Short mmCIF file of C-alpha atoms in Angstrom, two decimals:
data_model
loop_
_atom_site.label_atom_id
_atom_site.label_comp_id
_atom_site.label_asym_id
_atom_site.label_seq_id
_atom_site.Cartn_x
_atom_site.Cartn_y
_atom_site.Cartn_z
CA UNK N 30 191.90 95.09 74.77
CA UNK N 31 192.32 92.84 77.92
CA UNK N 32 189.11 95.12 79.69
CA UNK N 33 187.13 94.29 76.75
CA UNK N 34 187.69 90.63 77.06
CA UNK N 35 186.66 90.60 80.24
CA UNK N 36 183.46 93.25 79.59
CA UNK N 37 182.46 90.67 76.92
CA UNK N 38 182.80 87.06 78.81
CA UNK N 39 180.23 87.99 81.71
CA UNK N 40 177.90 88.53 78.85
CA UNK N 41 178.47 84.95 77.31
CA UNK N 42 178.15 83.11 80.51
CA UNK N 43 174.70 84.62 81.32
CA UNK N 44 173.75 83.78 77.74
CA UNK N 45 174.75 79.84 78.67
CA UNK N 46 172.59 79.20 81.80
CA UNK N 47 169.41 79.78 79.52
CA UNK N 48 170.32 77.63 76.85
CA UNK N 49 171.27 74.97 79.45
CA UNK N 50 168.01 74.93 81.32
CA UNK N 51 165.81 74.82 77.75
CA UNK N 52 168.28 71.08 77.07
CA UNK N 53 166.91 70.56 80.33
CA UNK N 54 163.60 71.24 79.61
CA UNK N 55 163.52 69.46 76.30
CA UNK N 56 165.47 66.67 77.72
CA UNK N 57 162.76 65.62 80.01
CA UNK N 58 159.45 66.53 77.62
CA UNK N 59 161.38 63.98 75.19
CA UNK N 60 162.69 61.23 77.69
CA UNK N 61 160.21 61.17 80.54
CA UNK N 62 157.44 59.93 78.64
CA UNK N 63 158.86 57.06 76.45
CA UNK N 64 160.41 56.34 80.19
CA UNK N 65 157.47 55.88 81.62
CA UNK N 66 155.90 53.96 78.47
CA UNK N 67 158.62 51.88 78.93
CA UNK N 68 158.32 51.06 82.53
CA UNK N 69 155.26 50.20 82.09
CA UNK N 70 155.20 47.64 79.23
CA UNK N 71 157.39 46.02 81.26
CA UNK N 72 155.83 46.41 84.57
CA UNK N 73 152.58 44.43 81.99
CA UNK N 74 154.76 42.20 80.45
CA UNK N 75 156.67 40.67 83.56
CA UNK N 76 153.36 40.18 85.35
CA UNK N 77 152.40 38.16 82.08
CA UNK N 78 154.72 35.19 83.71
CA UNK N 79 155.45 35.97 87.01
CA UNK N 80 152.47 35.78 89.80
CA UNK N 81 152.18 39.17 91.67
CA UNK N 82 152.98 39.05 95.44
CA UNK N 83 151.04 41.79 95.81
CA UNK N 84 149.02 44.48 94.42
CA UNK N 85 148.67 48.36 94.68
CA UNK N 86 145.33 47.71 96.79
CA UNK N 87 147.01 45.73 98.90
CA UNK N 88 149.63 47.79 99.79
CA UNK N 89 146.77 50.50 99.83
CA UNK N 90 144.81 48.21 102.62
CA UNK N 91 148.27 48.22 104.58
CA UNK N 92 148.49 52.10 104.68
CA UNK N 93 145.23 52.35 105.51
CA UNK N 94 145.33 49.64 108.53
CA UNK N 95 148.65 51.14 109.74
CA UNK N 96 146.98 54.34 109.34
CA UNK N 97 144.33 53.44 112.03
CA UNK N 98 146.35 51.82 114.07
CA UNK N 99 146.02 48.17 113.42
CA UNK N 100 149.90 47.38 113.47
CA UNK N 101 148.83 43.77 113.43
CA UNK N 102 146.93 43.36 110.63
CA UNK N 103 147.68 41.25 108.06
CA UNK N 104 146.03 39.86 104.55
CA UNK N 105 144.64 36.78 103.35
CA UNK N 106 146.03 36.26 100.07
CA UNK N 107 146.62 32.30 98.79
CA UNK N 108 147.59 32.45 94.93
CA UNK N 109 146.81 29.40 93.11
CA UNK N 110 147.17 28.72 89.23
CA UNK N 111 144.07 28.69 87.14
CA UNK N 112 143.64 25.02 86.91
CA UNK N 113 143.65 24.77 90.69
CA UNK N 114 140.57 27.16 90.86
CA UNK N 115 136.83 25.90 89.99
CA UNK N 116 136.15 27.04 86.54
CA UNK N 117 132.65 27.74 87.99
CA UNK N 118 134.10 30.80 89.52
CA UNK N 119 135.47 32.15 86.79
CA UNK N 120 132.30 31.89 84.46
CA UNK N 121 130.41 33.71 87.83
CA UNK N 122 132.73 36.66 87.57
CA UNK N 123 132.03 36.96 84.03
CA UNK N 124 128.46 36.73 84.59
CA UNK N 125 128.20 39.26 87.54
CA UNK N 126 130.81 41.69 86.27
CA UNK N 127 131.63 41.33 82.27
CA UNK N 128 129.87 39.14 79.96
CA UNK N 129 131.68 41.04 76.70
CA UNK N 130 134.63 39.89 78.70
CA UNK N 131 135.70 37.06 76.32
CA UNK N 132 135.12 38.78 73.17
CA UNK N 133 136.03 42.76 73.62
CA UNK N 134 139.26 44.34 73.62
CA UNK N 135 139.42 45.93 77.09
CA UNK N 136 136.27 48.13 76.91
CA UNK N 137 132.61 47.48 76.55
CA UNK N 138 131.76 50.85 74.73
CA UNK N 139 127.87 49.54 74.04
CA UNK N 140 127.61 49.13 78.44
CA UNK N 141 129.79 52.66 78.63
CA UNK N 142 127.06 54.09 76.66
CA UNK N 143 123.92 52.62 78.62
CA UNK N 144 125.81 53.95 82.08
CA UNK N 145 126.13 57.55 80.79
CA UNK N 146 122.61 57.55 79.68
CA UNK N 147 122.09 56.12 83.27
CA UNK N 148 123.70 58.19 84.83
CA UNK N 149 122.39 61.48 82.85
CA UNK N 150 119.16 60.52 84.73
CA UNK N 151 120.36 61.58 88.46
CA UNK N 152 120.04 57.96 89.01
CA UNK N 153 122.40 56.12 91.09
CA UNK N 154 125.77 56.54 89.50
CA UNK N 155 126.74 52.99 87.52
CA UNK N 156 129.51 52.37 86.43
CA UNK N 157 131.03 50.37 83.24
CA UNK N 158 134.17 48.76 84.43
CA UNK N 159 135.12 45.40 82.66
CA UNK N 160 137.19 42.88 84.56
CA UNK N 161 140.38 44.06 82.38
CA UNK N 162 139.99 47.84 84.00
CA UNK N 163 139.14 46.70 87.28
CA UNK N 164 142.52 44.24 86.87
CA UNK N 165 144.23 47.16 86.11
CA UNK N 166 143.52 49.27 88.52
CA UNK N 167 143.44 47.04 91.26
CA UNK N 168 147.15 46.05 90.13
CA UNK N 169 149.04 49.04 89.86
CA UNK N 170 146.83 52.26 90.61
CA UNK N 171 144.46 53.32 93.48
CA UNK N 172 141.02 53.73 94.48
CA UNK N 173 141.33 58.05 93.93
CA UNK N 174 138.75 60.32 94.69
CA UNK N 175 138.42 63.75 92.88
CA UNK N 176 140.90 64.76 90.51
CA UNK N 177 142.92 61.80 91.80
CA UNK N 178 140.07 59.58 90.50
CA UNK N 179 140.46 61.18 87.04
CA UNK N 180 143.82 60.96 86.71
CA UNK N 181 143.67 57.58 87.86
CA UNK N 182 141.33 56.80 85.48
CA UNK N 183 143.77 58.00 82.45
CA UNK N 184 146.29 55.61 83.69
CA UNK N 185 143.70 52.79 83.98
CA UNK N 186 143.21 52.96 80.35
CA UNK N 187 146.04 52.88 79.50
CA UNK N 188 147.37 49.97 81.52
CA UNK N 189 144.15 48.65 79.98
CA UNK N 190 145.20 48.58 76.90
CA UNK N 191 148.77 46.76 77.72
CA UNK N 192 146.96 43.99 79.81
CA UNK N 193 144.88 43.17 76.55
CA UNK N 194 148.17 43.41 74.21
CA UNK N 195 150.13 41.19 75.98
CA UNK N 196 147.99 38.85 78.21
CA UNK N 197 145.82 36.24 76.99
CA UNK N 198 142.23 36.52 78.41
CA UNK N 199 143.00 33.21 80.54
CA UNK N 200 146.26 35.30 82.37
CA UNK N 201 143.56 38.57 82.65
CA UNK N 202 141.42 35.79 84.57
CA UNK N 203 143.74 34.00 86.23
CA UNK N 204 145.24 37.05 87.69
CA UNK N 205 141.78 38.79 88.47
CA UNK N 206 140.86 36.06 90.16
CA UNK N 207 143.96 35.52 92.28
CA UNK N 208 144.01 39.58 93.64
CA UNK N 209 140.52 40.81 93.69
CA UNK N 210 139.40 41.50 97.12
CA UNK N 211 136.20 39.41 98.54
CA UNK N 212 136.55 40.78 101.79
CA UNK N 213 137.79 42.72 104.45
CA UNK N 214 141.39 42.12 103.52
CA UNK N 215 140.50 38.99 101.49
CA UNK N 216 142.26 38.41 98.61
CA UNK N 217 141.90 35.89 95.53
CA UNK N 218 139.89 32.89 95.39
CA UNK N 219 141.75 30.13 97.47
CA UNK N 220 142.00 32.56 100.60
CA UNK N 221 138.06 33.73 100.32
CA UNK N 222 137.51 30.00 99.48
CA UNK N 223 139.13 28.74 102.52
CA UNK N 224 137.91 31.46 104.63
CA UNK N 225 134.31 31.62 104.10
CA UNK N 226 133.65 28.15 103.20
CA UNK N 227 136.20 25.90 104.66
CA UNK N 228 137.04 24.54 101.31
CA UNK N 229 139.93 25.05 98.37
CA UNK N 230 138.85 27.29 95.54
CA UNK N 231 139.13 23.91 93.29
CA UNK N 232 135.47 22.88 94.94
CA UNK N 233 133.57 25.56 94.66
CA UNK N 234 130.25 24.77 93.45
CA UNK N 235 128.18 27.50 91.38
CA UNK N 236 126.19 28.68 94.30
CA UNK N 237 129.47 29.61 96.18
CA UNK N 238 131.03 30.94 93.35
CA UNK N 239 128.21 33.36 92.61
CA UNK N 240 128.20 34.71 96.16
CA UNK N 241 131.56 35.68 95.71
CA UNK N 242 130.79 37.70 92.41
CA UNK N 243 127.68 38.64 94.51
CA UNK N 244 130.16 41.00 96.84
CA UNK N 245 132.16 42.48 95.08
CA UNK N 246 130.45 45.53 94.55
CA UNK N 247 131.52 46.36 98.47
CA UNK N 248 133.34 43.23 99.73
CA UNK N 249 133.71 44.89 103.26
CA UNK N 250 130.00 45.56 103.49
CA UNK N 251 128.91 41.97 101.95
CA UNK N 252 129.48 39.13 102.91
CA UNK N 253 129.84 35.91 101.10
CA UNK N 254 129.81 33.23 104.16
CA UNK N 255 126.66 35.30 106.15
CA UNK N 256 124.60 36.69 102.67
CA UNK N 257 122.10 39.16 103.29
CA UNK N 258 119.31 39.66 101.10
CA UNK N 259 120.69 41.74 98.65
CA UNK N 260 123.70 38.96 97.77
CA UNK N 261 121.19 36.09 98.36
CA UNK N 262 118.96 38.17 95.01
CA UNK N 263 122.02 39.12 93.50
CA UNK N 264 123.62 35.38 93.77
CA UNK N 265 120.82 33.94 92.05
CA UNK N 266 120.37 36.35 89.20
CA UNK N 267 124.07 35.57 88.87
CA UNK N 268 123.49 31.61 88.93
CA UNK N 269 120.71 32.30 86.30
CA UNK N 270 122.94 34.16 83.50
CA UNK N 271 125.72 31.40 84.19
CA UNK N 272 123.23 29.21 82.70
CA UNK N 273 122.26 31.49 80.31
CA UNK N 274 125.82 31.88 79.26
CA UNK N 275 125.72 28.19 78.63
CA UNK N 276 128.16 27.37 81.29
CA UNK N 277 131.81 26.47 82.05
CA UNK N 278 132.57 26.69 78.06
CA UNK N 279 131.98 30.18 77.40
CA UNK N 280 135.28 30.96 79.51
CA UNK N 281 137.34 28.08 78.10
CA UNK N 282 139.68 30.98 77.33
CA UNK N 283 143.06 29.83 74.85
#
C-alpha cells in the first residue's frame, strides 16, 4: 500500500504544473489588457490638468542626439497657457492642418477617404492626420517605420479616442500647441516664437503664425525665420483660408 502511494503522487504533481501554467496563461489574457486600458485613461486623463514636461518625441529627439553623439544638446521647449499664446496661431494650425478640427470627433473620415483615393493613384503618399492624432502620437508614441508604424498607428487611435473623451478641444489645442515641434529641437509656440522671431507667442501676428503651420510638414527641413519658397506659397494659402474660416472665432473653443 505505502509503494502505491508513492507510484500514484508523482503522477498528481506532473498533472499540477499544467494546470498552473494555463491560470497563468488566463491570468494575463484577462488582466493585461484592462491593465493597460487602465494605464492609459489615466496616462489621458492626468495630462487633462497637468502640463506635460515632456513628450515621447522629445525624449525620441534625445535618443537620437545622444545617439550621434551630441551629448550637449538640449531642447527648446517654453510652455505657456492658452491665453498667453496669440489666438492667431491657433486658427493657422487649424487652417494648415485640420479645419474639421472643431467639429469632428477625432477623425476626419470624408479627408481619410480623399487620401486613399490619392494615394491609390501612385501619387505622392498624403496623409489624413487631424491635430487630435498627431497630439497623440506626438505625446505618447513614436515616429515607427514598418510594422512599427502600424502598430503605432493602432495605438494612435486609440489614444485618439481618449484625448477626445476627456479633453475639451481648447486642452487638445492648448496642448498641441505647447509640444509640436517647429524646428530642429523646437518645441511649442513660445520657444519657436522667441526663437525665430524675437517675440512671445502672445504677439504673433497672422503672417508669423502661418509660417509656423507652414513647417510643419518637415520642421527640420523648413524653416519659419529664413522661408523658402515653398513655406512663403504655403504661408499664404494658409493666411487665405484663415480668412476664409472667418477668423479668430471659429476656434473660440468652450
Amino acid at each position: 500500500m505505502g509503494h502505491a502511494d508513492e507510484v500514484s503522487n508523482p503522477g498528481t504533481h506532473a498533472t499540477s504544473r499544467p494546470r498552473g501554467r494555463v491560470r497563468w496563461w488566463r491570468w494575463l489574457f484577462l488582466w493585461l489588457p484592462l491593465l493597460f486600458v487602465l494605464t492609459t485613461v489615466v496616462q489621458v486623463a492626468v495630462l487633462r490638468f497637468v502640463d506635460p514636461p515632456l513628450t515621447a518625441f522629445m525624449v525620441g529627439r534625445y535618443v537620437e542626439a545622444w545617439g550621434d553623439g551630441d551629448r550637449g544638446f538640449a531642447l527648446a521647449y517654453d510652455w505657456r497657457d492658452a491665453d498667453e499664446i496669440s489666438r492667431l496661431l491657433p486658427l493657422a494650425l487649424v487652417a494648415a492642418e485640420d479645419q474639421q478640427f472643431p467639429v469632428h470627433d477625432g477623425f476626419d473620415f470624408e479627408a481619410i477617404e480623399k487620401a486613399r483615393k490619392h494615394n491609390a493613384k501612385g501619387r505622392k503618399v498624403r496623409g489624413a492626420s487631424t491635430i487630435s492624432q498627431q497630439l497623440a502620437k506626438n505625446l505618447f508614441l513614436w515616429r515607427g517605420s514598418g510594422w512599427s508604424r502600424w502598430a503605432r498607428k493602432g495605438l494612435e487611435v486609440w489614444y485618439t479616442v481618449l484625448i477626445e473623451a476627456i479633453w475639451p478641444k481648447s486642452r487638445i489645442m492648448e496642448v498641441y500647441a505647447n509640444v509640436i515641434e517647429y524646428g530642429d529641437g523646437v518645441y511649442g509656440a513660445q520657444a519657436a516664437s522667441r526663437r525665430f522671431f524675437g517675440k512671445d507667442a502672445a504677439k504673433l501676428t497672422a503672417a508669423e503664425a502661418a509660417r509656423l503651420a507652414a513647417v510643419l510638414p518637415n520642421p527640420r527641413k523648413y524653416s519659419a525665420a529664413k522661408p523658402g519658397p515653398y513655406v512663403q506659397r504655403r504661408s499664404r494659402s494658409i493666411q487665405r483660408q484663415m480668412r476664409a474660416l472667418g477668423g479668430t472665432a471659429y476656434v473660440a473653443f468652450e
